[in-house]
Amino acid sequence: MADGNNTSQQSPLDAMPLKPKRGFKRTIFFILAMVFGVIVYAYGFAVTDVNLDEIRSETRQTQLVRVLRALARPDLLSYERVETPTDTAFAMPCPAGGFNADGVDENARHITVEPACVEPGGKITVRGANFSANARGTLVQIPPSGDLELRLAEFQVDGNGDFELVVNTRERESDQPQTIRAITRENIGTIFKPVQVEVTSDAGVVSTVRSPRISKSTTDTWDRIIETVFLAFLATTLGTVIAVPLSFMAARNLMRDISVPMTKLALQLLAMPVGVGLGILAAGWARTISEQLTDSVFLVILGLVVIPFLMVLAFRWALPPVEEEPPTPMERSGRAVVILIASVGGIVVLFLLASLMVTVGDWLAPRLSTFDFLGSFVASLGDILNAIITLLTALATAGVLMNLAGKLGMWMRGHLPAGFIKVFRIPLAAAAGAVLAVLIGMGIGWLYQITDPMKIYWVPAAVGAAIGLALAIRAYQKEQVAIGLSIYYIARTIFNAIRSIEPLVMVIVFVVWVGIGPFAGSLALALHTVAALAKLYSEQVESIQSGPIEAVKASGATRIQTIVYAVIPQIVPPYISFTLYRWDINVRMSTIIGFAGGGGIGFLLQQNIRLLNYSAASVNMLAIAIVVASMDYLSSRIRERIV
Amino acid sequence: MLKVEHLTKIYEGGTLALDDVSFEVPDGQFLAVIGLSGSGKSTLLRCINRLIEPTDGRITWNGVDVTKASQEEMRRIRRRIGMVFQHFNLVHRSKVLTNVLQGSLGYVNPALSLINRFPKEEVSKAYRQLARVGLQEKAAQRADELSGGQQQRVGVARALMQDPEMILADEPVASLDPVLAHSIMQYLETINREDDVTVLCSLHFLDLVHRYADRAIALNEGKLVFQGPPSEIDDDKFKEIYGQEAERVG
Ligand SMILES: Nc1ncnc2c1ncn2[C@@H]1O[C@H](COP(=O)(O)OP(=O)(O)OP(=O)(O)O)[C@@H](O)[C@H]1O
Ligand SMILES: [Mg+2]
């Protein structure tokens, strides 16, 4: 304030007594905040070991320089080299009367040693002149016997063809003169002008090679980077396929309105484990039946033709399109049995298909030479199919039974007196709660190896029954249960939990399960992708226009039809955009997932760093940079196109 | 015959949107629903096909209790009730034809419809409905490439696709200019006269009510304050419906 002591200007301030007070408070607060900030930072420094001495230390700096220089020279090409020795003589120790090396031709390539003689292990200064500019080489000391090269130091020639080096000699006393030799190594050929060189291997075989040629690091890097890109590709596609349907479960606007009558829900909950059990049983039968056939390819193919044909006939008969009269109970049960048998037939067909795929794949693989992976792929698919049939059957049976139970529930609601239903659904809810709780109890019992039936059956059953009972009584008046919102919250919680675990951590679990390699990496990435995408997708679903949904619903469409016709068209562009974005992240992630054993380029990079092979590591990093940048560019271009 | 008895709707926040509303609509009538903004017109229309769950009261249509219907029964009821919306509610990124075909979703094989397969008859019927509103040459365009008036005609065609016995129209012309408004209203009138479809239509402009409706009901803060032929809406009634300060413009 230039005119701070001008009292006439200060008087308006005096008229407002409140202002300075508030200012004072502010100042105190500000100072406290500053102090607090300083404390936080100081503590941060302490716990993160901020250490400037380490940064300044000479050895650290030379190490850093060495690493940086190695990184700057990626080992992309490997050259054949010529070695050129340049000698000079010196003596150790100094003979009486001193020692003089022979004169040198100042215009030719030469080295000089000063002093020309030293005590054993003494320091000498070696100077070189007229070398090829920027060449690198090794300085060695050769005792008089002549068959031993003692390495003294590495040297680098400057731009003028000179170098100067102070080195300690090795203690080799002799009255004969010794030799100091500077060996330069120069690469033969350049990228632009490769040459053919004859080399003699250790075994004495002479062969012609190109110099320079693609180095081993480069080919290894290429293999691994391809692996990396496909790892990201598999993880993204697999994750997307699973995340799309799941995302609808985590969208509030779709789930909010889904509610079912309590009677129906309780019956369905009871039907679920029964369905799963029956499904596993049916799959077991079907497997036994199919195993009778799988010995011969002919029988398998025959089965694959005949069984579907019979199935179609059975379904035609059991589900006639139009019916004049409602079927009699006799007919009904007959049909149910036929449908049941036909369904088991369907599972048999799946097993046969799986075994056929394995057979065909294994047969093809050795016959396709370069494309053998196609054969293995078919075989793997067959294997996967075989593994998931039981799961699919269990789910499908549970679905069918739950559907039937739902129908039963609706029938009861329509045909039984309302008062009875109101009372009846209370024990029903208790039973459903008990069954659910016992299932959870069994899960926990398995995980913690509890075998006490009290703990895994009776206690959960009682608790579940109590909860079911409480819910049923609380919902005594309004009988609808907002199942949609419950699913919504459960789905959200699971996604958030999975999303918060980095793939790098997840891969550790998968490595234990499927072993080190890209498979573990892609599984970990896929799992993370599912959770992350499902969340992003569901937020998109929540932000769509509700008008079309309302319109489609009003025309009498089912829930699935509403999703297909009113929801999906609205979310296609953001879904594609998010998938590409995720693909981007996955490529990035897959480059380091190898650090934790997940395969890909990261595995190689980590190895090279551990082996201090920085110029090979440099090739890996270069490849990562190129791949990430180009994927980044590509995906942003595609996104621009689509959105 | 549509019969609404003691219909009450209280939204989750506690808003009383409909307060003990009772009225009847004989088959084939063109009924106008009028009232100020926020008086509960949209809520009333959506309660009838249960896009909004009524809190209390009963709605019967052709002798069936709509309020008690299960989800499955409700679908069967809804497919006979066409709906036209103020903001058209078309799926913008879908083709016009697909938007019209949505009207048949309640009738066709659900599994096939999921992969966008419709029976030939339904497709040709969709073309016929588009022809009826004069848009057959726009069938292959994306819905958002159409003007507002055209979009609403697609909306009408979609409702027609359902072979409706009743159409609920929630301010179908409020976002259109007066000329277009009349053209849309005429489509509704034709459907009402020729196909004998009951029409419940909420409207803002009284001249439209006089011109098209057989009968009108009026809501004020969720209460039914008037029902009768439009000609009975005199100045006193008008003030009762729209409030004392309202000026008559139409
Ligand atoms: N989803 C909702 N949740 C809570 N309150 C709502 C909801 N929808 C409408 N309301 C309230 O219910 C009352 C009636 O709304 P409604 O939309 O039926 O009126 P309207 O007569 O259609 O009005 P407008 O002519 O503006 O469309 C309003 O007070 C509104 O704020
Ligand atoms: Mg409205």
mmCIF file of C-alpha atoms in Angstrom, chain A residues 259-260 264 410 413 545-548 550-561 564-566 569-570 572-573, chain B residues 46 49 51 70-71 75 78-79 81 83 85 89-94 98 102 105-106 110 113-114 116 118 158 162:
data_model
loop_
_atom_site.group_PDB
_atom_site.id
_atom_site.type_symbol
_atom_site.label_atom_id
_atom_site.label_comp_id
_atom_site.label_asym_id
_atom_site.label_seq_id
_atom_site.Cartn_x
_atom_site.Cartn_y
_atom_site.Cartn_z
ATOM 1 C CA SER A 259 -41.009 -56.753 -8.578
ATOM 2 C CA VAL A 260 -42.608 -60.137 -8.044
ATOM 3 C CA LYS A 264 -43.973 -66.509 -6.512
ATOM 4 C CA MET A 410 -49.463 -67.116 -10.221
ATOM 5 C CA ARG A 413 -52.788 -66.297 -6.551
ATOM 6 C CA GLN A 545 -34.180 -41.641 -22.903
ATOM 7 C CA SER A 546 -37.046 -43.256 -21.054
ATOM 8 C CA GLY A 547 -39.648 -42.283 -23.675
ATOM 9 C CA PRO A 548 -39.002 -45.128 -26.130
ATOM 10 C CA GLU A 550 -42.328 -46.392 -22.162
ATOM 11 C CA ALA A 551 -43.672 -46.590 -25.704
ATOM 12 C CA VAL A 552 -42.487 -50.138 -26.334
ATOM 13 C CA LYS A 553 -43.749 -51.276 -22.958
ATOM 14 C CA ALA A 554 -47.133 -49.698 -23.672
ATOM 15 C CA SER A 555 -47.504 -51.815 -26.800
ATOM 16 C CA GLY A 556 -47.522 -54.985 -24.713
ATOM 17 C CA ALA A 557 -43.907 -56.009 -25.236
ATOM 18 C CA THR A 558 -42.146 -58.344 -22.812
ATOM 19 C CA ARG A 559 -39.226 -57.109 -20.775
ATOM 20 C CA ILE A 560 -36.675 -58.685 -23.081
ATOM 21 C CA GLN A 561 -38.379 -57.235 -26.139
ATOM 22 C CA VAL A 564 -33.945 -55.284 -27.498
ATOM 23 C CA TYR A 565 -36.112 -52.640 -29.155
ATOM 24 C CA ALA A 566 -35.933 -49.612 -26.873
ATOM 25 C CA PRO A 569 -30.515 -49.178 -30.168
ATOM 26 C CA GLN A 570 -29.832 -46.306 -27.820
ATOM 27 C CA VAL A 572 -24.865 -49.175 -29.288
ATOM 28 C CA PRO A 573 -22.606 -46.159 -29.936
ATOM 29 C CA ARG B 46 -50.655 -43.846 -17.726
ATOM 30 C CA ASN B 49 -52.494 -49.009 -19.065
ATOM 31 C CA LEU B 51 -47.344 -47.661 -17.021
ATOM 32 C CA SER B 70 -50.896 -59.971 -13.480
ATOM 33 C CA GLN B 71 -47.900 -58.977 -15.598
ATOM 34 C CA ARG B 75 -49.327 -57.424 -21.562
ATOM 35 C CA ARG B 78 -51.721 -53.337 -23.275
ATOM 36 C CA ARG B 79 -51.411 -54.714 -26.755
ATOM 37 C CA ILE B 81 -54.367 -50.124 -26.158
ATOM 38 C CA MET B 83 -50.480 -44.947 -26.998
ATOM 39 C CA PHE B 85 -46.950 -39.393 -26.751
ATOM 40 C CA ASN B 89 -41.045 -41.481 -28.055
ATOM 41 C CA LEU B 90 -39.625 -43.027 -31.201
ATOM 42 C CA VAL B 91 -36.356 -44.927 -31.045
ATOM 43 C CA HIS B 92 -34.202 -42.413 -32.908
ATOM 44 C CA ARG B 93 -31.532 -44.708 -34.170
ATOM 45 C CA SER B 94 -33.945 -47.324 -35.514
ATOM 46 C CA THR B 98 -38.863 -50.876 -37.110
ATOM 47 C CA GLN B 102 -42.761 -52.255 -32.412
ATOM 48 C CA LEU B 105 -44.392 -56.906 -30.420
ATOM 49 C CA GLY B 106 -47.251 -57.974 -28.160
ATOM 50 C CA PRO B 110 -41.250 -63.344 -28.825
ATOM 51 C CA SER B 113 -38.795 -60.891 -32.609
ATOM 52 C CA LEU B 114 -35.591 -60.754 -30.592
ATOM 53 C CA ASN B 116 -35.611 -58.740 -35.627
ATOM 54 C CA PHE B 118 -41.278 -60.379 -38.144
ATOM 55 C CA ARG B 158 -47.170 -47.505 -34.386
ATOM 56 C CA GLN B 162 -51.597 -52.782 -32.476
#
